[in-house]
Tab-separated table of C-alpha atoms in Angstrom:
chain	number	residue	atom	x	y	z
A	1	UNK	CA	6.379	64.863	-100.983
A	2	UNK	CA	5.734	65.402	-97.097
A	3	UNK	CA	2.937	67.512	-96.305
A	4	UNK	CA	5.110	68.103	-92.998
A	5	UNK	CA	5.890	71.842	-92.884
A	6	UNK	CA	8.863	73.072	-90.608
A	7	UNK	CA	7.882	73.935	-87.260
A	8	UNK	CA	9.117	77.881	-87.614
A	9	UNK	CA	7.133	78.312	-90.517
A	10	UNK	CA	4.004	77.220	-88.349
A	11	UNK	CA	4.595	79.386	-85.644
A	12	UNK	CA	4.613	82.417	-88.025
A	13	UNK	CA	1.506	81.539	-89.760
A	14	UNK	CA	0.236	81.536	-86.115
A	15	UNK	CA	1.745	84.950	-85.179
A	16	UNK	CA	0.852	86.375	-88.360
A	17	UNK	CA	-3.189	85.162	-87.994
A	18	UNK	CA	-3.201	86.492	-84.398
A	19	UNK	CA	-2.261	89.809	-85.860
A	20	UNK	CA	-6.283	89.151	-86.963
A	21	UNK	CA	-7.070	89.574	-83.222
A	22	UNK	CA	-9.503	87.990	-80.680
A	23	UNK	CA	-10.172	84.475	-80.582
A	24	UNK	CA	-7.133	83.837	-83.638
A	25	UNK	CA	-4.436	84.482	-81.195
A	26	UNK	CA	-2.747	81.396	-80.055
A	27	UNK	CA	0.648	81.421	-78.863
A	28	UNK	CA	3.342	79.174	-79.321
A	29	UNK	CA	5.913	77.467	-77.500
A	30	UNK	CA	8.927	74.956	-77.257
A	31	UNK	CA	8.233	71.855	-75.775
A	32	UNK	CA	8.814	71.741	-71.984
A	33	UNK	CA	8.952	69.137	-69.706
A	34	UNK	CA	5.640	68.147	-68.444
A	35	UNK	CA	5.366	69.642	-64.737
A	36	UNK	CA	6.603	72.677	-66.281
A	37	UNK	CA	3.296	72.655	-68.439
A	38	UNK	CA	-0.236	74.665	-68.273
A	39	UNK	CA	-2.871	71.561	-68.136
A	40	UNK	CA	-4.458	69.672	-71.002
A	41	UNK	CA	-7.565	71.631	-72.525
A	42	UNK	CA	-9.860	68.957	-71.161
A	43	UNK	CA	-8.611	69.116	-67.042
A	44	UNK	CA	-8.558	72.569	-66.937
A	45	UNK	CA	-12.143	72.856	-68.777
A	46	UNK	CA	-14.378	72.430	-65.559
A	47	UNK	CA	-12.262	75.503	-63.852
A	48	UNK	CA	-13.311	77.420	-66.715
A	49	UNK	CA	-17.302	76.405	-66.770
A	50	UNK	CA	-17.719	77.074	-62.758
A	51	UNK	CA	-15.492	80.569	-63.523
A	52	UNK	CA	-18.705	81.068	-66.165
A	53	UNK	CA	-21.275	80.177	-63.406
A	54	UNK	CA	-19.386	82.754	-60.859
A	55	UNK	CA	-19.283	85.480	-63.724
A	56	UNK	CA	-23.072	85.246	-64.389
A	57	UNK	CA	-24.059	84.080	-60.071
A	58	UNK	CA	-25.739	81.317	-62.190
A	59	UNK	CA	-25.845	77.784	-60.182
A	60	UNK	CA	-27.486	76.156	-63.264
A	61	UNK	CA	-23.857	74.173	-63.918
A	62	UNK	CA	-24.806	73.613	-67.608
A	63	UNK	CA	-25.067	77.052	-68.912
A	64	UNK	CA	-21.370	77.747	-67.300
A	65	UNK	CA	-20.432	74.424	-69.911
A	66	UNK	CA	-21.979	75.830	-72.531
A	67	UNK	CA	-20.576	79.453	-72.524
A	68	UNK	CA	-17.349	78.326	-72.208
A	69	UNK	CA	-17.349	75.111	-74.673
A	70	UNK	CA	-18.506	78.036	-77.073
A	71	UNK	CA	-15.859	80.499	-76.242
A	72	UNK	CA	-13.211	77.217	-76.227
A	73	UNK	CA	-14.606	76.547	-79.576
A	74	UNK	CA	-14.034	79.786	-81.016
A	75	UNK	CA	-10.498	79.643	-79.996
A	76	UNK	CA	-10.149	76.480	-81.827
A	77	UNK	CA	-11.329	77.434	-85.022
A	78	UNK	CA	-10.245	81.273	-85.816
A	79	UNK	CA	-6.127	79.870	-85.619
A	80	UNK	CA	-7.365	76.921	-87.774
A	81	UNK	CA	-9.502	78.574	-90.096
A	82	UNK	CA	-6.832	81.251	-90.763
A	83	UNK	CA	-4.024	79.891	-91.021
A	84	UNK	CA	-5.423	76.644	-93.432
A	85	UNK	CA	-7.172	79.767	-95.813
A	86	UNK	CA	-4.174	82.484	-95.112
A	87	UNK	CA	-1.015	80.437	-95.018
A	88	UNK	CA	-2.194	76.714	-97.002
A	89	UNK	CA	-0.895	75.547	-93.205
A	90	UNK	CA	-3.470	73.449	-91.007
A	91	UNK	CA	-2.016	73.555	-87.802
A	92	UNK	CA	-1.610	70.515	-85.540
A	93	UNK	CA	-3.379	71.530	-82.659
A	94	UNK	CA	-3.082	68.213	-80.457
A	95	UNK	CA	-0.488	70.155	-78.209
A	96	UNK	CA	-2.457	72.538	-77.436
A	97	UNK	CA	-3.543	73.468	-73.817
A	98	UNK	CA	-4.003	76.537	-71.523
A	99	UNK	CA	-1.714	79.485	-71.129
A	100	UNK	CA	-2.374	80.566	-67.300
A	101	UNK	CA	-5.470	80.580	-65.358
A	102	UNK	CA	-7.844	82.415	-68.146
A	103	UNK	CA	-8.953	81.560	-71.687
A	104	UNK	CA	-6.188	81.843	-73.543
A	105	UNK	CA	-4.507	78.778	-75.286
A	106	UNK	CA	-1.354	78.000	-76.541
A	107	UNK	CA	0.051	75.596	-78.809
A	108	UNK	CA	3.280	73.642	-77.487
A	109	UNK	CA	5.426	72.433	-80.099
A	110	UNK	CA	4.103	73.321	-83.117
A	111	UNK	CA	4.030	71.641	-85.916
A	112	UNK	CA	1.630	71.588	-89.107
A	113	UNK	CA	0.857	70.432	-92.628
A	114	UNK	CA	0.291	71.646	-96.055
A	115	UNK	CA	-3.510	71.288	-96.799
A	116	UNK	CA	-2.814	70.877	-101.055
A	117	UNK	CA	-0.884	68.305	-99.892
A	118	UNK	CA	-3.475	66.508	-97.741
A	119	UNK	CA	-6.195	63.907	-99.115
A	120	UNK	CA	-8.773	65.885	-97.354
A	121	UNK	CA	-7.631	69.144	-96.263
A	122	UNK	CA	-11.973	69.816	-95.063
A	123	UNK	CA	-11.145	66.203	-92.965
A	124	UNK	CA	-8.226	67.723	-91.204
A	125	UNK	CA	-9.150	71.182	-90.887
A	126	UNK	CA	-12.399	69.425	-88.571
A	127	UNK	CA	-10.116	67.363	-87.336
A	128	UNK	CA	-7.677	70.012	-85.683
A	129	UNK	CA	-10.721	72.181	-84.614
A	130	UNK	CA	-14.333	70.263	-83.671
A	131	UNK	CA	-11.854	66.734	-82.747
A	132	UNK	CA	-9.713	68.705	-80.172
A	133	UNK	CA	-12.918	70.217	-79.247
A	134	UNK	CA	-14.714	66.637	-78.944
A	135	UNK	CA	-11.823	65.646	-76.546
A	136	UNK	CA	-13.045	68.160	-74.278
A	137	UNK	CA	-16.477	66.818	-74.419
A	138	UNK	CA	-15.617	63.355	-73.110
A	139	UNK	CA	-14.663	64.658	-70.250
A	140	UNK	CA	-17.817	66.847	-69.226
A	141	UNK	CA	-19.217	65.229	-66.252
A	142	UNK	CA	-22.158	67.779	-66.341
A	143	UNK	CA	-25.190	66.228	-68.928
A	144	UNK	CA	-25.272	68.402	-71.999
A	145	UNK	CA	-27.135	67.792	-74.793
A	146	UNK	CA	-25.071	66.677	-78.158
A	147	UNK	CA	-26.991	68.848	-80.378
A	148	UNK	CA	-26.194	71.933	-78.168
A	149	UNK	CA	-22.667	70.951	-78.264
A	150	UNK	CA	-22.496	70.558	-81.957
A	151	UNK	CA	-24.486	73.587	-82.255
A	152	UNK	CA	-21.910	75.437	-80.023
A	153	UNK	CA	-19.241	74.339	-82.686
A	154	UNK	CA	-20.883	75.052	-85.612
A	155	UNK	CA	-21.741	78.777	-84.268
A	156	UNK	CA	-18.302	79.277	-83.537
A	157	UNK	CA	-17.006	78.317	-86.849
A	158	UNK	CA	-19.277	80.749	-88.786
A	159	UNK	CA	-18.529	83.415	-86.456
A	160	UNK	CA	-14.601	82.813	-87.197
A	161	UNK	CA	-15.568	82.955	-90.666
A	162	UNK	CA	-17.277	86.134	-90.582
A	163	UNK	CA	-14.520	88.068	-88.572
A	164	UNK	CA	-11.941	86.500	-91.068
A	165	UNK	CA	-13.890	87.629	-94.212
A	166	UNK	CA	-14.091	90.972	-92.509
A	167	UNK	CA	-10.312	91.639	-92.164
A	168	UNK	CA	-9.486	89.593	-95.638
A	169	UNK	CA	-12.289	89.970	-97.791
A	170	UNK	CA	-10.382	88.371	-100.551
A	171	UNK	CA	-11.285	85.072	-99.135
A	172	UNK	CA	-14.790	85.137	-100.000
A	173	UNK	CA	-14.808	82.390	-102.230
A	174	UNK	CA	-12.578	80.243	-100.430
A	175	UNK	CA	-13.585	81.092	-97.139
A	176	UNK	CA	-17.733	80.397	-97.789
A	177	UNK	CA	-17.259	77.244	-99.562
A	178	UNK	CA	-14.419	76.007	-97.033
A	179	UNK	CA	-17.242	76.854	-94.216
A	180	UNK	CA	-20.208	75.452	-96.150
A	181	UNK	CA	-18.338	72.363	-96.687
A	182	UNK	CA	-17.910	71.966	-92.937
A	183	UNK	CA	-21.450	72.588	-91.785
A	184	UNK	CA	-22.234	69.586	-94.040
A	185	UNK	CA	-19.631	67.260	-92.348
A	186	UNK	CA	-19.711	64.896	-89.544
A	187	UNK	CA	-21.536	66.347	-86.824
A	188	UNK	CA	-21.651	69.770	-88.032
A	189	UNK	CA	-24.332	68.420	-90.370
A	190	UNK	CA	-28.154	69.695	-89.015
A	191	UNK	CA	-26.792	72.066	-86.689
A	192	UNK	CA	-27.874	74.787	-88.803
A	193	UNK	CA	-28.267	77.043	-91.946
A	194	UNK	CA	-26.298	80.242	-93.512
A	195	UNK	CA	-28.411	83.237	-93.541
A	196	UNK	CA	-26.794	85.381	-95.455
A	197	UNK	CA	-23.367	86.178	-97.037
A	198	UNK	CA	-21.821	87.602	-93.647
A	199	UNK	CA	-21.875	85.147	-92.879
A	200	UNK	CA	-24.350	84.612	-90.699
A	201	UNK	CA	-26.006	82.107	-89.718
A	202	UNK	CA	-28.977	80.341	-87.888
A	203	UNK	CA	-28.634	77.550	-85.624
A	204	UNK	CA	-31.080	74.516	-84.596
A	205	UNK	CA	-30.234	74.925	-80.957
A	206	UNK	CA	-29.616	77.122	-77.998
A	207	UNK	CA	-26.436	78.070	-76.152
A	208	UNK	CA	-28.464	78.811	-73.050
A	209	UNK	CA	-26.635	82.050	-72.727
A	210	UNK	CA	-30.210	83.572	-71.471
A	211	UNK	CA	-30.520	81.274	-69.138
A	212	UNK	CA	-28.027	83.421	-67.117
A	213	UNK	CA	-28.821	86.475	-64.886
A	214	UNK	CA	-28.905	89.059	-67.616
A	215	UNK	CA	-28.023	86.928	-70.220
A	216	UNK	CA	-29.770	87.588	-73.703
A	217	UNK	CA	-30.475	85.463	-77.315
A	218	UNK	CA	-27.197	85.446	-79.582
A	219	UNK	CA	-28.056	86.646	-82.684
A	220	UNK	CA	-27.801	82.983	-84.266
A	221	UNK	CA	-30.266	81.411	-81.594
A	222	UNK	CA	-32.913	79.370	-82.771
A	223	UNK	CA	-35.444	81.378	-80.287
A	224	UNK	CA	-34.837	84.285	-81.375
A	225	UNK	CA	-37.114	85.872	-83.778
């Protein structure tokens, strides 16, 4: 059988996980012809980086990439983390792009797949999340290291995790082997350790967040205390 699932069906797991709040909400809508479109997540990334450096009156162009490759990242995997635990759905996320001139995505067209259905439903769920994220990455033209990047990802994930255990605390078991499973995959692997059953977690690199005028240490940062 397909693991195909009908497009409506996606977009309610999506409007039902948004319900979750912050980073999970991620609109959807009908494919449009292409001027009519908001631009793909990787030209409209350097907008959002120097809108970083303006926020913070940082010039250092590399902690405006970071900030906002973690915030992007976050955005990636609450909707994909949510609706693969929540729904069984692991959304298709390669249509997704920007909805106006902030943050916010959406998802054109969407469409979706049953993860019991799937001969790796960990593969895809990293797929859909850190590989739309990675897309972004090749177009950076500011030098970033990969660790940081990976870190970034990794930090994101865990905190989607923790705000989606808070709201469904059913999903424990699901949820923290799901997460552990991905922070042992590709190049999630050595980015960092869970701390406790939050969950939080400790990372092997820095954002650079405190880099910025009144910036500070996230509490995963590995110079923090």
């Amino acid at each position: 059988m397909t693991a195909e699932v009908p497009p409506e069906q996606v977009a309610e797991a999506l409007r039902d996980v948004a319900r979750l709040g912050g980073f999970f909400a991620l609109d959807t809508v009908a494919p449009a012809p292409f001027h009519e479109r908001g631009g793909a997540l990787r030209d409209g990334f350097a907008d959002r980086a120097r809108a970083v450096n303006d926020r913070f009156a940082t010039a250092e162009t590399r902690v405006g990439v970071s900030v906002a490759h973690l915030g992007l990242a976050a955005r990636l995997w609450s909707p994909v983390l949510a609706c693969a635990l929540v729904h069984g759905i692991v959304p298709t996320m390669s249509g997704v792009e920007w909805s106006g001139d902030g943050t916010d995505l959406r998802l054109v067209g969407p469409r979706g797949r049953l993860a019991a259905r799937l001969p790796s439903p960990l593969e895809a769920v990293l797929a859909e999340a850190d590989g739309v994220l990675r897309e972004v990455e090749r177009g950076l033209t500011v030098k970033v290291a990969p660790g940081l990047l990976a870190g970034n990802s990794a930090s994101a994930l865990v905190g989607s995790a923790a705000q989606l255990l808070r709201t469904r605390p059913a999903l424990r078991g699901p949820l923290t082997r799901l997460t552990r499973d991905l922070l042992d995959t590709g190049r999630l692997r050595g980015t960092g350790r869970i701390t406790g059953p939050g969950p939080t977690f400790r990372r092997n690199s820095c954002c650079l967040y405190y880099r910025a005028p009144g910036g500070g240490k996230c509490g995963d940062c590995c110079l923090t205390p």
